[in-house]
Coordinates of C-alpha atoms and ligand atoms in Angstrom, one line a residue:
M1 CA 51.2 115.8 8.5
V2 CA 53.7 118.5 9.4
G3 CA 51.6 121.0 7.6
E4 CA 48.6 119.9 9.5
Y5 CA 50.3 120.6 12.8
R6 CA 51.9 123.9 11.6
D7 CA 48.5 125.2 10.8
R8 CA 47.4 124.7 14.4
M9 CA 48.0 126.9 17.4
R10 CA 50.6 125.3 19.7
V11 CA 52.5 126.3 22.9
L12 CA 55.5 124.2 24.0
A13 CA 57.2 124.3 27.4
F14 CA 59.8 121.8 28.8
L15 CA 59.3 120.5 32.3
N16 CA 61.9 122.9 33.6
G17 CA 59.6 125.7 32.6
T18 CA 61.4 126.9 29.5
L19 CA 59.2 127.9 26.6
A20 CA 60.3 126.7 23.2
D21 CA 59.4 127.2 19.6
P22 CA 57.3 124.2 18.6
D23 CA 58.4 124.6 14.9
Q24 CA 62.1 124.0 15.9
P25 CA 63.6 120.5 16.5
H26 CA 64.1 119.6 20.1
I27 CA 64.2 115.8 20.5
R28 CA 67.3 113.8 19.9
V29 CA 67.0 111.0 17.4
E30 CA 68.2 108.5 19.9
D31 CA 65.4 109.4 22.4
L32 CA 63.8 106.1 23.5
G33 CA 60.4 107.8 23.3
L34 CA 61.0 108.2 19.6
M35 CA 62.9 105.0 19.0
R36 CA 60.7 102.6 21.0
G37 CA 57.6 104.5 22.1
D38 CA 59.1 104.1 25.5
G39 CA 57.5 106.8 27.6
I40 CA 54.2 108.0 29.0
F41 CA 51.8 110.8 28.3
E42 CA 48.5 112.4 29.4
T43 CA 46.1 114.7 27.5
V44 CA 44.4 117.2 29.6
L45 CA 41.5 119.4 28.5
V46 CA 41.9 123.1 29.3
A47 CA 38.7 125.0 29.4
D48 CA 38.5 128.8 30.1
G49 CA 42.0 128.8 31.5
E50 CA 41.5 125.8 33.9
P51 CA 42.9 122.3 33.4
R52 CA 40.1 119.8 33.9
E53 CA 40.9 116.8 36.2
L54 CA 44.5 117.7 36.6
R55 CA 44.9 115.8 39.9
P56 CA 43.6 112.5 38.4
H57 CA 45.7 113.1 35.2
L58 CA 48.9 113.6 37.3
D59 CA 48.0 110.6 39.5
R60 CA 47.6 108.5 36.3
L61 CA 50.9 109.8 34.9
A62 CA 52.6 108.6 38.2
R63 CA 50.9 105.3 37.9
S64 CA 52.0 104.9 34.2
A65 CA 55.6 105.8 35.3
S66 CA 55.5 103.2 37.9
M67 CA 54.2 100.5 35.5
L68 CA 57.0 101.3 33.1
D69 CA 59.7 101.5 35.8
L70 CA 60.3 105.2 35.0
P71 CA 61.3 107.7 37.7
E72 CA 58.4 109.1 39.7
P73 CA 57.2 112.3 37.9
D74 CA 58.0 115.6 39.7
D75 CA 54.4 116.5 40.5
E76 CA 55.0 120.2 41.3
A77 CA 57.1 120.7 38.2
W78 CA 54.2 119.3 36.1
Q79 CA 51.8 121.6 37.8
R80 CA 54.0 124.6 37.2
V81 CA 54.5 123.7 33.5
V82 CA 50.8 123.2 33.0
R83 CA 50.3 126.8 34.3
T84 CA 53.1 128.1 32.1
V85 CA 51.4 126.7 29.0
I86 CA 48.0 128.0 30.0
D87 CA 49.4 131.5 30.8
N88 CA 51.0 131.6 27.4
W89 CA 48.1 130.2 25.4
P90 CA 47.1 133.0 23.0
G91 CA 43.5 131.9 22.4
G92 CA 40.5 131.5 24.7
G93 CA 38.0 128.6 24.9
E94 CA 39.3 125.1 25.0
F95 CA 42.6 123.5 24.1
A96 CA 44.3 120.1 24.5
L97 CA 47.4 120.0 26.7
K98 CA 49.7 117.0 26.2
L99 CA 52.1 116.1 29.0
V100 CA 54.8 113.8 27.6
S101 CA 57.7 112.1 29.3
T102 CA 60.1 109.6 27.7
R103 CA 62.8 107.4 29.0
G104 CA 65.3 109.9 27.4
V105 CA 68.3 109.1 25.3
A106 CA 69.5 106.1 27.3
P107 CA 68.2 103.9 30.1
G108 CA 68.9 105.6 33.3
G109 CA 69.3 109.0 31.6
E110 CA 67.2 112.1 32.1
P111 CA 63.6 111.8 30.8
T112 CA 62.6 114.1 28.0
A113 CA 59.6 115.8 29.4
F114 CA 57.5 118.6 28.0
A115 CA 54.0 120.0 27.9
L116 CA 52.4 120.9 24.6
G117 CA 49.2 122.9 24.2
L118 CA 47.4 122.2 20.9
D119 CA 44.1 123.6 19.6
I120 CA 41.3 121.2 19.1
D121 CA 40.5 119.8 15.7
E122 CA 37.2 120.9 14.2
K123 CA 36.3 117.2 13.8
V124 CA 36.2 116.7 17.5
F125 CA 33.7 119.5 18.1
R126 CA 31.6 118.1 15.3
A127 CA 31.7 114.6 16.9
R128 CA 30.7 116.1 20.2
D129 CA 27.6 117.7 18.6
E130 CA 26.6 115.1 16.1
G131 CA 27.9 111.8 17.5
V132 CA 29.9 109.1 15.7
A133 CA 29.7 105.8 13.9
V134 CA 31.8 103.1 15.6
V135 CA 32.9 99.6 14.8
T136 CA 33.8 96.9 17.3
L137 CA 37.3 95.5 16.8
D138 CA 38.9 92.4 18.5
R139 CA 41.8 93.5 20.8
G140 CA 42.9 89.9 21.1
I141 CA 43.2 89.9 24.9
D142 CA 41.1 88.3 27.6
P143 CA 40.0 90.1 30.7
G144 CA 42.4 88.3 33.0
L145 CA 45.5 89.1 31.0
A146 CA 46.3 92.4 32.6
E147 CA 46.6 90.8 36.0
R148 CA 48.5 87.7 34.7
A149 CA 51.0 89.6 32.6
P150 CA 51.7 93.1 34.0
W151 CA 54.7 93.5 31.6
L152 CA 52.2 93.9 28.8
L153 CA 51.5 97.3 30.3
L154 CA 47.7 97.0 29.7
G155 CA 46.1 100.1 31.3
A156 CA 49.3 102.2 31.3
K157 CA 49.1 105.4 29.2
S158 CA 52.4 104.7 27.3
L159 CA 53.5 106.4 24.1
S160 CA 53.1 103.1 22.2
Y161 CA 49.9 104.0 20.5
A162 CA 50.6 102.5 17.0
V163 CA 48.0 99.8 17.5
N164 CA 45.5 102.3 18.7
M165 CA 46.1 104.5 15.7
A166 CA 45.9 101.4 13.4
A167 CA 42.5 100.6 14.8
G168 CA 41.3 104.1 13.9
R169 CA 42.4 103.6 10.3
E170 CA 40.6 100.2 10.2
A171 CA 37.5 102.0 11.4
A172 CA 37.9 104.5 8.6
R173 CA 38.2 101.6 6.1
R174 CA 34.9 100.3 7.4
G175 CA 33.2 103.7 7.1
A176 CA 33.3 104.6 10.8
A177 CA 35.0 107.3 12.9
D178 CA 35.9 105.3 16.0
V179 CA 36.4 101.9 17.6
I180 CA 35.2 99.9 20.6
F181 CA 37.7 97.2 21.4
T182 CA 36.4 93.9 22.5
A183 CA 38.1 91.1 24.5
T184 CA 38.3 87.5 23.3
D185 CA 35.4 86.5 25.6
G186 CA 33.1 89.1 24.0
S187 CA 33.3 91.7 26.7
V188 CA 33.7 95.4 26.0
L189 CA 37.2 97.0 26.7
E190 CA 37.6 100.6 25.7
G191 CA 38.2 102.8 22.6
P192 CA 41.7 103.4 21.2
T193 CA 41.6 106.8 23.0
S194 CA 38.4 106.7 25.0
N195 CA 36.4 104.8 27.6
V196 CA 33.0 103.2 26.8
I197 CA 29.9 104.2 28.9
I198 CA 26.5 102.8 28.3
A199 CA 23.2 104.0 29.7
R200 CA 20.3 101.7 30.7
D201 CA 17.3 102.6 32.8
R202 CA 19.0 105.7 34.3
T203 CA 22.1 103.8 35.3
L204 CA 25.5 104.3 33.7
Y205 CA 27.8 101.4 33.2
T206 CA 31.5 101.3 32.3
P207 CA 33.9 98.3 32.4
P208 CA 36.4 97.9 35.3
P209 CA 40.0 99.0 34.7
A210 CA 41.3 95.7 36.1
I211 CA 40.4 94.1 32.7
G212 CA 43.4 96.0 31.2
I213 CA 41.9 99.4 30.3
L214 CA 42.8 102.9 31.2
P215 CA 40.9 104.3 34.2
G216 CA 39.3 107.4 32.5
T217 CA 39.4 110.8 34.1
T218 CA 36.5 111.9 32.0
Q219 CA 34.5 108.7 32.7
A220 CA 34.9 109.4 36.4
A221 CA 33.8 113.1 36.0
V222 CA 30.8 112.0 33.9
F223 CA 29.8 109.5 36.6
R224 CA 30.2 112.2 39.3
G225 CA 28.0 114.6 37.3
A226 CA 25.4 112.0 36.5
E227 CA 25.2 110.9 40.2
R228 CA 24.5 114.5 41.2
A229 CA 21.8 114.6 38.5
G230 CA 20.1 111.6 40.0
W231 CA 21.6 108.8 37.9
S232 CA 23.0 105.5 39.3
T233 CA 26.5 104.4 38.2
K234 CA 28.1 101.0 38.1
I235 CA 31.6 99.8 37.2
E236 CA 31.1 96.3 35.9
P237 CA 31.8 94.2 32.8
I238 CA 29.7 95.0 29.7
R239 CA 29.1 92.4 27.0
A240 CA 29.5 93.6 23.4
A241 CA 26.0 92.1 22.8
D242 CA 24.6 94.6 25.4
L243 CA 25.7 97.6 23.3
A244 CA 22.9 97.5 20.7
S245 CA 20.2 97.2 23.3
A246 CA 21.4 100.0 25.6
D247 CA 19.5 103.3 25.9
G248 CA 22.7 105.1 24.9
V249 CA 26.3 104.2 24.1
F250 CA 29.0 106.9 24.6
L251 CA 32.8 107.4 24.3
S252 CA 34.4 109.6 26.9
S253 CA 37.8 111.2 26.9
S254 CA 39.3 114.5 28.0
V255 CA 39.2 116.2 24.6
R256 CA 36.1 114.5 23.1
K257 CA 34.2 114.9 26.4
L258 CA 31.1 112.7 26.1
T259 CA 30.5 111.7 22.5
R260 CA 27.4 109.8 21.5
V261 CA 27.7 106.7 19.4
H262 CA 24.8 106.8 16.8
T263 CA 25.8 103.8 14.7
L264 CA 27.4 100.5 15.7
D265 CA 28.9 98.1 13.2
G266 CA 26.9 99.8 10.4
V267 CA 23.6 99.6 12.3
A268 CA 21.8 102.7 13.6
L269 CA 21.4 102.7 17.4
P270 CA 18.2 104.0 19.1
D271 CA 18.3 107.8 19.3
S272 CA 20.1 108.8 22.5
S273 CA 20.4 112.5 21.8
A274 CA 18.2 113.5 24.7
I275 CA 20.1 111.3 27.2
H276 CA 23.4 112.6 25.7
A277 CA 22.3 116.3 26.2
E278 CA 21.4 115.6 29.8
L279 CA 24.6 113.7 30.6
A280 CA 26.8 116.3 28.7
Q281 CA 25.2 119.0 30.8
A282 CA 25.7 117.0 34.0
Y283 CA 29.4 116.7 33.1
E284 CA 29.7 120.4 32.4
D285 CA 28.0 121.2 35.7
V286 CA 30.9 119.4 37.5
Y287 CA 33.0 122.5 36.5
A288 CA 30.3 125.2 36.9
Ligands
PLP1 N1 41.4 104.9 27.2 C1 42.5 105.1 26.4 C2 43.2 104.0 25.7 C3 42.9 106.5 26.2 O1 43.9 106.7 25.4 C4 42.1 107.5 26.8 C5 42.5 108.9 26.6 O2 43.1 109.3 25.7 C6 41.0 107.2 27.6 C7 40.7 105.8 27.7 C8 40.2 108.3 28.2 O3 40.9 108.9 29.3 P1 40.6 110.3 29.8 O4 39.1 110.4 30.0 O5 41.3 110.4 31.1 O6 41.1 111.3 28.8

């Protein structure tokens, strides 16, 4: 795993603007982000030197901080450190920029906060081009739980992603590359690191964040682009049973952009490459 990261281009800067060597140790072993996954993060796509959807990402970071009772993030400091990493990024094209902030070494202590630029895995580019096979997996929650039990932090982008990562491994065991989580009532939630968008009769649908999922910055950008290109958009519950009959099923996230689902639970979906090409272009046009 270390080797995997060492082979990748990275730029690290702490929130105070100090650049640091990503190959050196920086985090104390008692850091609650490490000990308990107690912290928050964002992953921003940087394309041609510009961070995409930075405002919504920073707003969501602040929302996650509030849900975890963490101090309000210093918005200007985050904007500055984003610029520092971008200005020091040696390559061109696209990279992923992680913004991470933990509870620090003790409750009430200073957060450990840094921005880490990382180049994008070849697999992600391939998935954007070729699409992915996905399995539906039960998340074991019902759509009212987020509202009933805010302490479960559903819809916060916390560092506790062990379940999300485990779902990815279960997908691999089932011969798929990704996951769509479903609720106990059979409705669609989100992917472990993505939102779900379906297309039907030139309307895009995605489930509402209130059911306990992350409000996606990419999903919002795709909807903006699609509306400009003449599509209608709706935020409303989707049934898992609706996926197979849609004109297209897609996963959206900052780094994967809009990725087409070509196979669901081992069954090939109708070919949505033309719709995908159109929507992917509409999304890029948002930044043209
Ligand atoms: N849902 C979850 C659980 C995520 O982790 C992510 C991003 O990683 C998303 C949705 C998509 O969010 P965004 O489009 O803002 O990257």
